[in-house]
Amino acid sequence: MVAAPAAIAATISEIFLTPVKARAPPTMPRGLAIFDFDCTLTRFHVWGKYRNAPLKEVPIDAATFVDLAAFRAFVARARGADVEVAIATFGRRDFVDKAMTFALGEAHGVAISTPADHADPRFDFGGGDDDDDDRPRCAEGSDILGDKNTQIDELLQRVGVDVADASLA
């Protein structure tokens, strides 16, 4: 069903003519479920098996997942309850994205965090500058960060959820 031209025009006018401060703020999710990827969602350690293989050589199918139907159902139910889903992995983002695309479709909307999203803590130049832009990034497939706490904190900020409203799987 196509909206009437008048309704479309009214919506466009509202968007462009309503002052930004008068618009309702975007809604943030009520919670965040953060999963590990390898050996949690998958039956085997995908990064451990394929490490530096080209993405096209990494097979992702239903057998890759521990329980694909259950994961899909969880995501649907979580999103229905205004809870977003994210993945924190030490592995490669492209592996996880390929798996999420297979599981949930091209526009899966799952936030993915890897070590490469963060400055390498071994390169602290001192001087009190907290700007990470000039520091090398951590390598995907590494545990340079020591644990996933940095990744989890960043995911919470990215999605706009307080730690009290997050759960880890």
CSV table of C-alpha atoms in Angstrom, one decimal:
chain,number,residue,atom,x,y,z
A,1,MET,CA,0.0,0.0,0.0
A,2,VAL,CA,1.4,3.4,-1.1
A,3,ALA,CA,0.9,6.4,1.1
A,4,ALA,CA,-1.1,9.3,-0.4
A,5,PRO,CA,1.0,12.1,-1.8
A,6,ALA,CA,-0.4,14.5,0.7
A,7,ALA,CA,0.6,12.3,3.6
A,8,ILE,CA,4.1,12.0,2.2
A,9,ALA,CA,4.4,15.7,1.7
A,10,ALA,CA,3.2,16.3,5.3
A,11,THR,CA,5.8,13.9,6.6
A,12,ILE,CA,8.6,15.5,4.6
A,13,SER,CA,7.5,19.0,5.8
A,14,GLU,CA,7.5,17.8,9.4
A,15,ILE,CA,11.0,16.4,9.1
A,16,PHE,CA,12.5,19.5,7.4
A,17,LEU,CA,10.5,22.3,9.0
A,18,THR,CA,10.4,21.1,12.6
A,19,PRO,CA,13.3,22.7,14.5
A,20,VAL,CA,15.8,20.1,15.6
A,21,LYS,CA,15.3,20.9,19.3
A,22,ALA,CA,11.5,20.4,19.0
A,23,ARG,CA,11.9,16.9,17.6
A,24,ALA,CA,11.7,13.9,19.9
A,25,PRO,CA,15.1,12.5,20.7
A,26,PRO,CA,16.0,9.2,19.1
A,27,THR,CA,15.0,6.3,21.3
A,28,MET,CA,17.8,4.2,22.7
A,29,PRO,CA,17.4,0.5,23.3
A,30,ARG,CA,16.4,-0.7,26.7
A,31,GLY,CA,19.2,-3.3,26.9
A,32,LEU,CA,22.1,-5.0,25.2
A,33,ALA,CA,22.9,-8.7,24.9
A,34,ILE,CA,26.6,-9.2,24.1
A,35,PHE,CA,27.8,-12.5,22.7
A,36,ASP,CA,31.2,-14.0,22.1
A,37,PHE,CA,31.4,-15.4,18.7
A,38,ASP,CA,33.8,-18.4,18.4
A,39,CYS,CA,32.7,-21.5,20.3
A,40,THR,CA,29.7,-19.6,21.7
A,41,LEU,CA,27.5,-18.9,18.6
A,42,THR,CA,29.6,-21.3,16.5
A,43,ARG,CA,30.3,-25.0,16.8
A,44,PHE,CA,34.1,-24.4,16.3
A,45,HIS,CA,36.6,-21.7,16.6
A,46,VAL,CA,36.2,-20.0,13.2
A,47,TRP,CA,39.1,-17.6,13.6
A,48,GLY,CA,41.4,-20.4,14.9
A,49,LYS,CA,40.6,-22.6,11.9
A,50,TYR,CA,40.7,-19.9,9.1
A,51,ARG,CA,42.9,-17.2,10.6
A,52,ASN,CA,44.2,-15.3,7.6
A,53,ALA,CA,42.2,-17.1,4.9
A,54,PRO,CA,40.5,-14.9,2.3
A,55,LEU,CA,36.8,-14.4,3.3
A,56,LYS,CA,35.5,-16.2,0.3
A,57,GLU,CA,37.3,-19.4,1.5
A,58,VAL,CA,35.6,-19.3,4.9
A,59,PRO,CA,32.4,-21.4,4.7
A,60,ILE,CA,29.5,-20.1,6.7
A,61,ASP,CA,26.3,-22.1,6.8
A,62,ALA,CA,23.7,-23.4,9.2
A,63,ALA,CA,26.2,-26.1,10.4
A,64,THR,CA,28.6,-23.3,11.5
A,65,PHE,CA,26.2,-22.3,14.3
A,66,VAL,CA,25.5,-24.2,17.5
A,67,ASP,CA,21.8,-23.6,17.0
A,68,LEU,CA,20.9,-21.2,14.2
A,69,ALA,CA,17.2,-21.4,14.8
A,70,ALA,CA,17.6,-20.6,18.5
A,71,PHE,CA,19.9,-17.6,17.7
A,72,ARG,CA,17.4,-16.2,15.2
A,73,ALA,CA,14.6,-16.6,17.7
A,74,PHE,CA,16.6,-15.0,20.4
A,75,VAL,CA,17.5,-12.0,18.3
A,76,ALA,CA,13.8,-11.5,17.2
A,77,ARG,CA,12.6,-11.8,20.7
A,78,ALA,CA,15.3,-9.5,22.1
A,79,ARG,CA,14.6,-6.8,19.5
A,80,GLY,CA,10.9,-7.2,20.2
A,81,ALA,CA,11.7,-6.3,23.8
A,82,ASP,CA,13.9,-3.3,22.7
A,83,VAL,CA,17.1,-5.2,23.5
A,84,GLU,CA,19.9,-4.9,20.9
A,85,VAL,CA,22.4,-7.7,20.1
A,86,ALA,CA,26.1,-7.2,19.8
A,87,ILE,CA,29.2,-9.4,19.4
A,88,ALA,CA,32.6,-8.9,21.1
A,89,THR,CA,35.2,-11.1,19.5
A,90,PHE,CA,39.0,-11.3,19.4
A,91,GLY,CA,38.6,-12.7,15.9
A,92,ARG,CA,38.0,-11.1,12.5
A,93,ARG,CA,35.1,-8.7,11.9
A,94,ASP,CA,34.6,-9.9,8.4
A,95,PHE,CA,34.1,-13.5,9.6
A,96,VAL,CA,31.5,-12.3,12.1
A,97,ASP,CA,29.8,-10.1,9.6
A,98,LYS,CA,29.6,-12.9,7.1
A,99,ALA,CA,28.0,-15.2,9.8
A,100,MET,CA,25.5,-12.5,10.9
A,101,THR,CA,24.6,-11.8,7.3
A,102,PHE,CA,23.9,-15.5,6.8
A,103,ALA,CA,21.9,-15.7,10.0
A,104,LEU,CA,20.0,-12.5,9.9
A,105,GLY,CA,20.3,-11.0,6.5
A,106,GLU,CA,22.3,-8.2,4.9
A,107,ALA,CA,21.0,-5.5,7.2
A,108,HIS,CA,21.6,-7.6,10.4
A,109,GLY,CA,22.2,-4.6,12.6
A,110,VAL,CA,24.4,-6.5,15.0
A,111,ALA,CA,27.1,-4.3,16.5
A,112,ILE,CA,30.5,-6.1,16.2
A,113,SER,CA,33.6,-5.2,18.2
A,114,THR,CA,37.1,-6.6,17.5
A,115,PRO,CA,40.5,-5.6,19.0
A,116,ALA,CA,41.1,-3.5,15.8
A,117,ASP,CA,38.5,-1.0,17.1
A,118,HIS,CA,40.9,0.0,19.9
A,119,ALA,CA,44.3,1.5,20.3
A,120,ASP,CA,47.1,-0.9,21.2
A,121,PRO,CA,47.8,-0.4,24.9
A,122,ARG,CA,51.5,-1.2,24.4
A,123,PHE,CA,51.9,2.1,22.6
A,124,ASP,CA,51.1,4.6,25.4
A,125,PHE,CA,53.0,7.7,24.5
A,126,GLY,CA,52.4,9.3,27.8
A,127,GLY,CA,51.9,13.0,28.3
A,128,GLY,CA,48.3,12.6,29.5
A,129,ASP,CA,46.9,12.6,26.0
A,130,ASP,CA,43.9,10.3,25.9
A,131,ASP,CA,43.6,10.7,22.1
A,132,ASP,CA,43.9,7.2,20.7
A,133,ASP,CA,43.8,8.4,17.1
A,134,ASP,CA,47.6,8.6,16.8
A,135,ARG,CA,48.2,5.1,18.3
A,136,PRO,CA,48.4,1.9,16.3
A,137,ARG,CA,45.3,-0.3,16.6
A,138,CYS,CA,45.3,-3.8,18.1
A,139,ALA,CA,45.4,-6.7,15.6
A,140,GLU,CA,42.3,-8.7,15.0
A,141,GLY,CA,42.9,-12.2,16.2
A,142,SER,CA,44.9,-11.0,19.2
A,143,ASP,CA,44.3,-10.8,22.9
A,144,ILE,CA,46.4,-7.6,23.3
A,145,LEU,CA,43.6,-6.0,25.2
A,146,GLY,CA,43.9,-8.7,27.8
A,147,ASP,CA,40.1,-9.2,28.1
A,148,LYS,CA,37.0,-8.0,26.4
A,149,ASN,CA,36.2,-5.3,29.0
A,150,THR,CA,37.4,-2.5,26.7
A,151,GLN,CA,35.3,-3.8,23.9
A,152,ILE,CA,32.2,-4.2,26.1
A,153,ASP,CA,32.6,-0.6,27.4
A,154,GLU,CA,32.8,0.7,23.8
A,155,LEU,CA,29.8,-1.4,22.7
A,156,LEU,CA,27.7,0.0,25.6
A,157,GLN,CA,28.6,3.5,24.6
A,158,ARG,CA,28.0,2.9,20.9
A,159,VAL,CA,24.6,1.5,21.5
A,160,GLY,CA,23.7,3.9,24.3
A,161,VAL,CA,23.1,1.3,27.1
A,162,ASP,CA,24.2,1.4,30.7
A,163,VAL,CA,26.2,-1.6,31.9
A,164,ALA,CA,23.4,-2.4,34.3
A,165,ASP,CA,21.1,-3.1,31.3
A,166,ALA,CA,23.6,-5.4,29.5
A,167,SER,CA,24.0,-9.1,29.7
A,168,LEU,CA,26.9,-11.3,28.4
A,169,ALA,CA,26.6,-14.6,26.8
